[in-house]
Amino acid sequence: WMGRAFRSASGGIVGLDTLVPLSLELYRYHHMSLLDVLRRLTVGPADILRLLWPTGVLQDEIHISAGQPHAINEIDRRGSSCPLLFAWDGHTYRFISDILGSGVVGHWMAPGKRNIPDPAEYLKLDGAMARPRDGRLSFRLLEPMEELDYLDQVRLLAIDHPAGVDVYPNARFSMEPPFPQFKVIVSRGARPPLGAWDRDGHNVLPELLKRDHRFVEGFASTPFAGIAAMHSLELDLGPWNPHRPLRLLLTGFTDYFSASSLYAASQAHLKPVAPYVEALEPDGHWKRVVADMGFPAGLVRTMVADLTGRLPAGTRRIRVVTNLKIFWDQILVDNAPRGIPYHVAPVPLAGARLEFRGYPRAIEGHPEADLRYDYDDISPTGPYARQVGNYTRYGDVLPLLTRADEEDVVFGSGEEVAVEFNASSLPPLPRGWQRDYFFYANGFDKDMDFYAEYGGTVAPMPFHTLIPYPYRTGIAYPEDARHVRYQLEYNTRPVAG
């Protein structure tokens, strides 16, 4: 897609009243080449030519001369990302992962169908990842690209447990309700599967033994972002006790599809297939036992797949099947007994401020979508646009984040919410115990994608409902006195895009 306006050498702006295809079948100028359009619209070379590609990437080319053809390659950059979570570890703000990936609104899924967002997410932090500074645990939620974020609530839970025990939130990305309900998964003695093979029978167990960013990658790509050829991962669970819970602890990341890539894939008669689980029956046939296992909701994290009561006793061979680009780093089989002790203590929210931060340096791994970020290596500018509308004003936003009440901190590209929790209120650890944390965020985000509804504007504001965004007539963000007062008091920073 080619941009909306040309600026002539004389300084005037000449606009096209619609986006026009890069195929050069231009609206009202479909019989003319790009060169002919430039000749008509400018008296000399164009100072700036702005292009908007089908991936949503904006690109400016400068000093485009008339009278000759130009080959322009799309720049290679990502347009959208969920907000990033950083935690103070005693020395610096350490990158944890992204968050709120399941809270995206207005996402095109199929003809006539939009997604239903899940706005609640918990991320686990090992105790060493968060250290008190002046009695407070300090975090940063930063938007590194051009997504728009509506943050409604944050919480921090301290999870105390015996040494030698691991704890995880019951978290994963589910494409359809019912969404995962919060609970603490307590694991002890989790071990790797006895065997692991990809669809072609290759042994991939070495890649799954530990968290080392060596991922299982043996699936074929398609031309559509986030969509691969159908592939499977077969596991030998080994012996397990049917009288105990049976879970998989799966660590990895998802290279997300976009609304545009789903739209294009749909035209090629492809649709996303959420991971499902099959079990090998004694007669040699595979039987589906879990219709939607879920997948990691963004960059590297651990998700839980509960197989309790799903497999006949003695079943050892299962396989996970999908066409999503999911890269597994480690898989553990957990068959721990019930009743392992643990203690949950909320850490009081002590402060929250919205500020402009900038753009942290992205560090690509292998594959390239395995991203990390350096909080201290910051750029004040980035190649990103902003949605048009009223954002939350900079400064104190603590009253907006204490509960989920549709009073959101609205922020976007290059901006961050700094939150502090009062660690001095936590009880001392019992002897032989250790402390980890679950960071909780509740909110929504919106891409600037061609096929994201209202992707270019703040309004209409999303709210908590199982009805897809944008909402049908008669259903809208509340306009009672309290919510109008909130908008007039906090959302007073206009952004022109």
Short mmCIF file of C-alpha atoms in Angstrom, two decimals, residues 34-445:
data_model
loop_
_atom_site.label_atom_id
_atom_site.label_comp_id
_atom_site.label_asym_id
_atom_site.label_seq_id
_atom_site.Cartn_x
_atom_site.Cartn_y
_atom_site.Cartn_z
CA LEU A 34 3.55 5.80 -9.81
CA LEU A 35 5.85 7.90 -11.98
CA ASP A 36 2.86 9.46 -13.76
CA VAL A 37 1.21 10.20 -10.41
CA LEU A 38 4.38 11.92 -9.17
CA ARG A 39 4.51 13.96 -12.37
CA ARG A 40 0.94 15.09 -11.91
CA LEU A 41 1.10 15.81 -8.19
CA THR A 42 4.51 17.50 -7.92
CA VAL A 43 6.31 20.22 -9.80
CA GLY A 44 9.68 18.73 -8.85
CA PRO A 45 11.11 15.88 -6.80
CA ALA A 46 9.09 14.77 -3.78
CA ASP A 47 10.70 15.72 -0.48
CA ILE A 48 8.92 12.84 1.26
CA LEU A 49 7.09 9.78 -0.02
CA ARG A 50 5.22 7.93 2.73
CA LEU A 51 4.28 4.29 2.23
CA LEU A 52 2.00 2.14 4.36
CA TRP A 53 2.63 -1.55 3.72
CA PRO A 54 0.06 -4.34 4.17
CA THR A 55 1.87 -5.38 7.36
CA GLY A 56 1.01 -1.98 8.86
CA VAL A 57 4.59 -0.72 8.56
CA LEU A 58 4.92 2.99 7.85
CA GLN A 59 7.95 4.00 5.78
CA ASP A 60 9.22 7.39 4.65
CA GLU A 61 11.47 7.77 1.61
CA ILE A 62 13.05 11.18 1.01
CA HIS A 63 14.18 13.10 -2.07
CA ILE A 64 12.31 10.97 -4.62
CA SER A 65 13.12 12.39 -8.03
CA ALA A 66 10.58 12.57 -10.82
CA GLY A 67 11.17 11.28 -14.32
CA GLN A 68 12.63 7.87 -13.41
CA PRO A 69 11.46 4.60 -11.85
CA HIS A 70 12.23 3.78 -8.20
CA ALA A 71 12.55 0.38 -6.54
CA ILE A 72 11.55 0.65 -2.87
CA ASN A 73 11.99 -2.27 -0.50
CA GLU A 74 9.83 -2.60 2.61
CA ILE A 75 11.88 -1.98 5.75
CA ASP A 76 12.21 -4.95 8.06
CA ARG A 77 10.69 -4.03 11.37
CA ARG A 78 7.95 -5.19 13.67
CA GLY A 79 5.02 -2.87 14.10
CA SER A 80 3.33 -4.05 17.27
CA SER A 81 4.26 -5.59 20.58
CA CYS A 82 2.57 -6.02 23.91
CA PRO A 83 3.98 -3.90 26.76
CA LEU A 84 7.28 -5.17 28.14
CA LEU A 85 7.82 -5.95 31.82
CA PHE A 86 11.12 -5.05 33.49
CA ALA A 87 11.99 -5.68 37.17
CA TRP A 88 14.68 -4.09 39.34
CA ASP A 89 17.08 -6.94 40.25
CA GLY A 90 19.38 -4.95 42.50
CA HIS A 91 21.58 -3.67 39.67
CA THR A 92 19.37 -2.80 36.70
CA TYR A 93 15.90 -3.23 35.29
CA ARG A 94 15.96 -6.79 33.98
CA PHE A 95 13.75 -7.79 31.06
CA ILE A 96 11.18 -10.38 32.14
CA SER A 97 8.84 -10.82 29.15
CA ASP A 98 5.94 -9.11 27.42
CA ILE A 99 2.49 -9.11 29.01
CA LEU A 100 -1.20 -8.67 28.07
CA GLY A 101 -0.77 -10.62 24.82
CA SER A 102 -4.15 -12.24 25.29
CA GLY A 103 -5.84 -8.86 25.85
CA VAL A 104 -5.70 -7.62 22.24
CA VAL A 105 -9.02 -6.18 21.00
CA GLY A 106 -10.60 -5.90 17.56
CA HIS A 107 -8.40 -8.62 16.03
CA TRP A 108 -9.67 -10.10 12.75
CA MET A 109 -9.89 -13.91 13.08
CA ALA A 110 -12.10 -15.09 10.22
CA PRO A 111 -14.80 -13.64 7.94
CA GLY A 112 -17.37 -12.10 10.24
CA LYS A 113 -15.44 -13.03 13.38
CA ARG A 114 -13.35 -10.97 15.82
CA ASN A 115 -11.43 -12.30 18.80
CA ILE A 116 -12.65 -12.29 22.40
CA PRO A 117 -9.87 -10.82 24.57
CA ASP A 118 -8.69 -12.24 27.89
CA PRO A 119 -7.47 -9.15 29.77
CA ALA A 120 -5.94 -10.90 32.82
CA GLU A 121 -2.41 -12.32 32.87
CA TYR A 122 0.08 -13.48 35.50
CA LEU A 123 3.82 -13.68 34.88
CA LYS A 124 6.16 -15.57 37.21
CA LEU A 125 9.42 -14.01 38.42
CA ASP A 126 12.02 -16.05 40.24
CA GLY A 127 12.93 -14.38 43.52
CA ALA A 128 16.34 -13.25 42.24
CA MET A 129 14.70 -11.27 39.45
CA ALA A 130 13.11 -8.74 41.83
CA ARG A 131 15.07 -7.14 44.68
CA PRO A 132 13.89 -4.37 46.99
CA ARG A 133 15.21 -0.85 46.53
CA ASP A 134 14.50 1.45 49.49
CA GLY A 135 11.98 -1.10 50.71
CA ARG A 136 10.12 -1.25 47.43
CA LEU A 137 9.93 -3.73 44.55
CA SER A 138 10.12 -1.71 41.35
CA PHE A 139 8.76 -2.59 37.89
CA ARG A 140 8.39 -0.91 34.52
CA LEU A 141 5.76 -1.63 31.86
CA LEU A 142 6.99 -0.12 28.59
CA GLU A 143 5.40 -0.02 25.14
CA PRO A 144 8.28 -0.50 22.65
CA MET A 145 6.40 -0.21 19.36
CA GLU A 146 3.11 1.28 18.15
CA GLU A 147 0.52 -0.68 20.05
CA LEU A 148 -2.00 1.16 22.22
CA ASP A 149 -2.38 -0.06 25.81
CA TYR A 150 -5.28 0.26 28.23
CA LEU A 151 -3.92 -0.79 31.64
CA ASP A 152 -6.65 -1.21 34.27
CA GLN A 153 -4.99 -2.95 37.24
CA VAL A 154 -1.64 -4.27 38.44
CA ARG A 155 -0.91 -6.54 41.40
CA LEU A 156 2.08 -8.38 42.84
CA LEU A 157 1.81 -11.65 44.75
CA ALA A 158 4.63 -13.12 46.82
CA ILE A 159 4.52 -16.92 46.61
CA ASP A 160 6.44 -18.57 49.46
CA HIS A 161 7.22 -22.27 49.23
CA PRO A 162 9.72 -24.88 50.43
CA ALA A 163 13.10 -25.03 48.66
CA GLY A 164 13.10 -27.72 45.99
CA VAL A 165 9.54 -26.84 45.00
CA ASP A 166 8.57 -24.75 41.97
CA VAL A 167 5.44 -22.63 41.57
CA TYR A 168 3.71 -21.41 38.40
CA PRO A 169 0.54 -19.48 37.63
CA ASN A 170 -2.16 -21.33 35.74
CA ALA A 171 -1.47 -19.25 32.63
CA ARG A 172 -1.69 -19.71 28.86
CA PHE A 173 -3.23 -18.07 25.80
CA SER A 174 -6.61 -19.59 24.99
CA MET A 175 -8.17 -18.52 21.70
CA GLU A 176 -11.71 -19.02 22.99
CA PRO A 177 -13.43 -18.88 26.41
CA PRO A 178 -13.42 -20.31 29.01
CA PHE A 179 -10.14 -18.63 29.89
CA PRO A 180 -7.76 -20.01 32.53
CA GLN A 181 -8.77 -19.30 36.11
CA PHE A 182 -6.08 -18.20 38.53
CA LYS A 183 -4.49 -20.79 40.77
CA VAL A 184 -1.02 -21.65 41.95
CA ILE A 185 0.47 -24.76 40.38
CA VAL A 186 2.92 -26.38 42.82
CA SER A 187 5.49 -28.68 41.26
CA ARG A 188 8.12 -30.96 42.77
CA GLY A 189 10.35 -33.42 40.98
CA ALA A 190 9.28 -32.40 37.47
CA ARG A 191 11.39 -34.19 34.85
CA PRO A 192 11.87 -34.14 31.09
CA PRO A 193 9.93 -36.63 28.96
CA LEU A 194 11.77 -39.83 28.13
CA GLY A 195 11.61 -39.05 24.43
CA ALA A 196 10.58 -36.31 22.01
CA TRP A 197 10.25 -36.36 18.21
CA ASP A 198 9.08 -33.90 15.58
CA ARG A 199 6.66 -34.78 12.79
CA ASP A 200 9.46 -36.23 10.66
CA GLY A 201 10.66 -38.49 13.46
CA HIS A 202 13.75 -36.45 14.36
CA ASN A 203 14.90 -36.72 17.96
CA VAL A 204 14.39 -33.26 19.54
CA LEU A 205 14.75 -34.26 23.19
CA PRO A 206 18.14 -32.49 23.58
CA GLU A 207 16.48 -29.15 22.75
CA LEU A 208 13.85 -29.68 25.47
CA LEU A 209 16.01 -30.65 28.45
CA LYS A 210 16.71 -27.18 29.84
CA ARG A 211 15.94 -23.48 29.39
CA ASP A 212 18.77 -22.40 27.11
CA HIS A 213 17.07 -20.72 24.13
CA ARG A 214 17.74 -23.80 21.96
CA PHE A 215 14.30 -24.24 20.44
CA VAL A 216 12.55 -26.98 18.51
CA GLU A 217 12.32 -25.44 15.04
CA GLY A 218 11.66 -28.29 12.64
CA PHE A 219 8.48 -27.03 10.99
CA ALA A 220 7.96 -25.41 7.61
CA SER A 221 6.91 -21.78 7.33
CA THR A 222 4.15 -20.37 5.13
CA PRO A 223 4.06 -16.92 3.49
CA PHE A 224 1.79 -15.76 6.33
CA ALA A 225 3.27 -14.35 9.55
CA GLY A 226 2.73 -16.61 12.53
CA ILE A 227 1.34 -19.51 10.48
CA ALA A 228 3.35 -22.65 9.75
CA ALA A 229 2.57 -25.92 8.04
CA MET A 230 0.75 -28.36 10.32
CA HIS A 231 3.30 -29.96 12.62
CA SER A 232 3.41 -32.07 15.74
CA LEU A 233 5.62 -32.77 18.72
CA GLU A 234 5.42 -36.33 20.04
CA LEU A 235 6.36 -37.03 23.66
CA ASP A 236 7.02 -40.16 25.68
CA LEU A 237 5.81 -39.18 29.14
CA GLY A 238 7.40 -42.18 30.81
CA PRO A 239 5.67 -43.88 33.77
CA TRP A 240 3.34 -41.72 35.87
CA ASN A 241 1.01 -42.17 38.82
CA PRO A 242 -2.68 -41.92 37.78
CA HIS A 243 -3.69 -41.04 41.35
CA ARG A 244 -1.81 -37.73 41.19
CA PRO A 245 -2.22 -34.63 39.01
CA LEU A 246 -0.48 -34.86 35.63
CA ARG A 247 0.73 -31.67 34.02
CA LEU A 248 3.10 -30.47 31.33
CA LEU A 249 5.25 -27.43 32.14
CA LEU A 250 6.03 -26.00 28.71
CA THR A 251 8.51 -23.15 28.28
CA GLY A 252 8.71 -21.38 24.94
CA PHE A 253 7.41 -18.46 22.93
CA THR A 254 4.91 -17.73 20.17
CA ASP A 255 5.83 -15.87 16.99
CA TYR A 256 2.42 -14.23 16.68
CA PHE A 257 0.18 -14.00 13.67
CA SER A 258 -1.31 -10.59 12.88
CA ALA A 259 -4.82 -9.66 11.79
CA SER A 260 -3.44 -8.96 8.30
CA SER A 261 -1.66 -12.32 8.09
CA LEU A 262 -4.82 -14.13 9.18
CA TYR A 263 -6.80 -12.24 6.54
CA ALA A 264 -4.28 -13.21 3.85
CA ALA A 265 -4.11 -16.81 5.09
CA SER A 266 -7.90 -17.01 4.98
CA GLN A 267 -7.81 -16.12 1.30
CA ALA A 268 -5.45 -19.08 0.84
CA HIS A 269 -7.93 -21.28 2.76
CA LEU A 270 -5.71 -21.50 5.85
CA LYS A 271 -6.84 -20.80 9.38
CA PRO A 272 -4.97 -20.91 12.71
CA VAL A 273 -5.19 -24.20 14.56
CA ALA A 274 -4.68 -23.86 18.31
CA PRO A 275 -2.48 -26.62 19.80
CA TYR A 276 -4.43 -29.75 20.64
CA VAL A 277 -3.28 -32.94 22.35
CA GLU A 278 -3.69 -36.48 21.07
CA ALA A 279 -2.96 -39.72 22.93
CA LEU A 280 -1.77 -42.97 21.34
CA GLU A 281 -4.28 -45.72 22.05
CA PRO A 282 -3.34 -49.40 22.42
CA ASP A 283 -4.69 -50.13 18.92
CA GLY A 284 -2.20 -47.65 17.41
CA HIS A 285 -4.71 -44.88 16.67
CA TRP A 286 -4.36 -41.31 17.90
CA LYS A 287 -7.29 -39.92 19.89
CA ARG A 288 -7.76 -36.23 20.64
CA VAL A 289 -7.91 -35.71 24.42
CA VAL A 290 -7.46 -31.91 24.75
CA ALA A 291 -9.17 -29.71 22.15
CA ASP A 292 -7.26 -26.49 23.00
CA MET A 293 -4.09 -26.82 25.05
CA GLY A 294 -3.30 -23.11 24.77
CA PHE A 295 0.06 -21.60 23.90
CA PRO A 296 2.57 -19.15 25.42
CA ALA A 297 1.07 -15.66 25.39
CA GLY A 298 4.10 -13.95 23.83
CA LEU A 299 7.84 -14.06 24.44
CA VAL A 300 9.54 -16.79 26.48
CA ARG A 301 7.55 -17.95 29.53
CA THR A 302 6.26 -21.15 31.10
CA MET A 303 2.68 -22.27 30.54
CA VAL A 304 0.83 -25.14 32.17
CA ALA A 305 -1.15 -27.83 30.32
CA ASP A 306 -3.24 -29.92 32.71
CA LEU A 307 -3.65 -33.51 31.55
CA THR A 308 -5.19 -34.73 34.82
CA GLY A 309 -8.04 -37.11 34.06
CA ARG A 310 -7.52 -36.75 30.30
CA LEU A 311 -5.35 -39.85 29.68
CA PRO A 312 -6.14 -43.51 30.33
CA ALA A 313 -3.86 -44.98 32.98
CA GLY A 314 -0.65 -46.25 31.46
CA THR A 315 -0.75 -43.95 28.41
CA ARG A 316 2.75 -42.73 27.65
CA ARG A 317 2.72 -41.42 24.09
CA ILE A 318 1.05 -38.09 23.37
CA ARG A 319 1.53 -35.47 20.69
CA VAL A 320 0.83 -31.75 20.43
CA VAL A 321 -0.48 -30.67 17.01
CA THR A 322 -0.81 -27.12 15.63
CA ASN A 323 0.03 -24.86 12.71
CA LEU A 324 1.07 -21.92 14.87
CA LYS A 325 4.72 -20.85 15.08
CA ILE A 326 5.43 -21.96 18.64
CA PHE A 327 9.03 -22.52 19.64
CA TRP A 328 9.48 -24.86 22.62
CA ASP A 329 12.59 -24.46 24.77
CA GLN A 330 11.91 -26.87 27.65
CA ILE A 331 9.18 -29.34 28.51
CA LEU A 332 8.83 -31.01 31.91
CA VAL A 333 6.40 -33.67 33.09
CA ASP A 334 5.00 -32.92 36.56
CA ASN A 335 3.30 -35.67 38.54
CA ALA A 336 3.71 -34.25 42.04
CA PRO A 337 1.20 -35.15 44.76
CA ARG A 338 -1.41 -32.72 46.00
CA GLY A 339 -1.02 -30.89 49.27
CA ILE A 340 2.48 -29.42 48.92
CA PRO A 341 2.44 -26.33 51.17
CA TYR A 342 2.79 -22.77 49.90
CA HIS A 343 1.71 -19.30 51.01
CA VAL A 344 0.40 -16.35 48.98
CA ALA A 345 0.84 -12.77 50.23
CA PRO A 346 -0.28 -9.68 48.27
CA VAL A 347 2.37 -6.95 48.06
CA PRO A 348 0.67 -3.54 48.43
CA LEU A 349 0.85 -1.20 45.44
CA ALA A 350 2.72 1.88 46.65
CA GLY A 351 3.18 4.07 43.59
CA ALA A 352 2.51 4.37 39.86
CA ARG A 353 3.57 7.02 37.34
CA LEU A 354 3.13 7.36 33.59
CA GLU A 355 6.07 8.90 31.71
CA PHE A 356 7.73 8.93 28.31
CA ARG A 357 10.75 6.60 28.28
CA GLY A 358 11.75 5.93 24.67
CA TYR A 359 12.67 2.78 22.79
CA PRO A 360 14.91 0.10 24.36
CA ARG A 361 17.31 -1.78 22.13
CA ALA A 362 15.89 -5.10 20.92
CA ILE A 363 18.29 -8.05 20.94
CA GLU A 364 17.37 -10.78 18.48
CA GLY A 365 18.13 -14.42 19.18
CA HIS A 366 17.71 -17.45 16.98
CA PRO A 367 15.10 -17.50 15.60
CA GLU A 368 14.91 -13.71 15.22
CA ALA A 369 11.52 -13.55 16.96
CA ASP A 370 13.22 -14.65 20.21
CA LEU A 371 13.57 -11.09 21.50
CA ARG A 372 15.10 -9.57 24.59
CA TYR A 373 15.38 -5.88 25.45
CA ASP A 374 18.04 -3.71 27.08
CA TYR A 375 16.28 -1.18 29.31
CA ASP A 376 19.37 1.02 29.67
CA ASP A 377 20.19 1.25 25.94
CA ILE A 378 17.43 3.64 24.95
CA SER A 379 16.59 5.74 21.88
CA PRO A 380 14.39 8.83 22.21
CA THR A 381 12.85 8.18 18.78
CA GLY A 382 11.57 5.18 16.87
CA PRO A 383 9.92 4.48 13.49
CA TYR A 384 6.44 4.24 14.95
CA ALA A 385 3.11 6.00 14.65
CA ARG A 386 0.54 6.63 17.37
CA GLN A 387 -3.20 6.12 17.48
CA VAL A 388 -5.23 9.32 17.46
CA GLY A 389 -7.12 10.35 20.57
CA ASN A 390 -6.93 11.33 24.22
CA TYR A 391 -4.25 9.54 26.24
CA THR A 392 -3.76 9.58 30.00
CA ARG A 393 -1.78 12.60 31.13
CA TYR A 394 1.74 12.04 32.47
CA GLY A 395 2.28 11.84 36.21
CA ASP A 396 0.68 9.97 39.10
CA VAL A 397 -1.72 7.21 38.00
CA LEU A 398 -1.85 5.16 41.21
CA PRO A 399 -5.63 5.61 41.70
CA LEU A 400 -6.27 4.06 38.28
CA LEU A 401 -4.43 0.78 38.90
CA THR A 402 -5.72 -0.44 42.25
CA ARG A 403 -8.69 -2.37 40.86
CA ALA A 404 -10.25 -3.50 37.56
CA ASP A 405 -12.93 -0.86 37.12
CA GLU A 406 -12.67 0.37 33.48
CA GLU A 407 -10.59 3.38 34.56
CA ASP A 408 -7.50 2.68 32.44
CA VAL A 409 -4.08 4.18 32.02
CA VAL A 410 -4.07 4.81 28.26
CA PHE A 411 -0.52 4.90 26.87
CA GLY A 412 1.32 4.12 23.68
CA SER A 413 4.54 4.09 21.73
CA GLY A 414 7.67 4.80 23.81
CA GLU A 415 5.75 5.34 27.06
CA GLU A 416 5.99 3.44 30.33
CA VAL A 417 4.15 2.94 33.60
CA ALA A 418 6.51 2.78 36.58
CA VAL A 419 4.97 0.82 39.46
CA GLU A 420 6.30 0.26 42.99
CA PHE A 421 5.19 -2.24 45.63
CA ASN A 422 5.83 -2.05 49.37
CA ALA A 423 8.02 -5.07 50.15
CA SER A 424 8.43 -4.15 53.82
CA SER A 425 4.95 -5.52 54.54
CA LEU A 426 5.93 -9.09 53.63
CA PRO A 427 6.31 -11.68 56.40
CA PRO A 428 9.70 -13.31 57.04
CA LEU A 429 10.38 -16.57 55.24
CA PRO A 430 10.24 -19.81 57.25
CA ARG A 431 13.51 -21.71 57.50
CA GLY A 432 14.15 -23.73 54.33
CA TRP A 433 11.63 -21.75 52.26
CA GLN A 434 12.10 -19.37 49.33
CA ARG A 435 10.06 -16.61 47.71
CA ASP A 436 9.01 -16.07 44.09
CA TYR A 437 6.58 -13.53 42.65
CA PHE A 438 3.61 -13.44 40.30
CA PHE A 439 3.11 -10.11 38.52
CA TYR A 440 -0.50 -9.54 37.49
CA ALA A 441 -1.71 -7.12 34.83
CA ASN A 442 -5.28 -6.56 33.70
CA GLY A 443 -5.96 -4.58 30.56
CA PHE A 444 -6.24 -4.45 26.80
CA ASP A 445 -4.10 -3.52 23.81
#
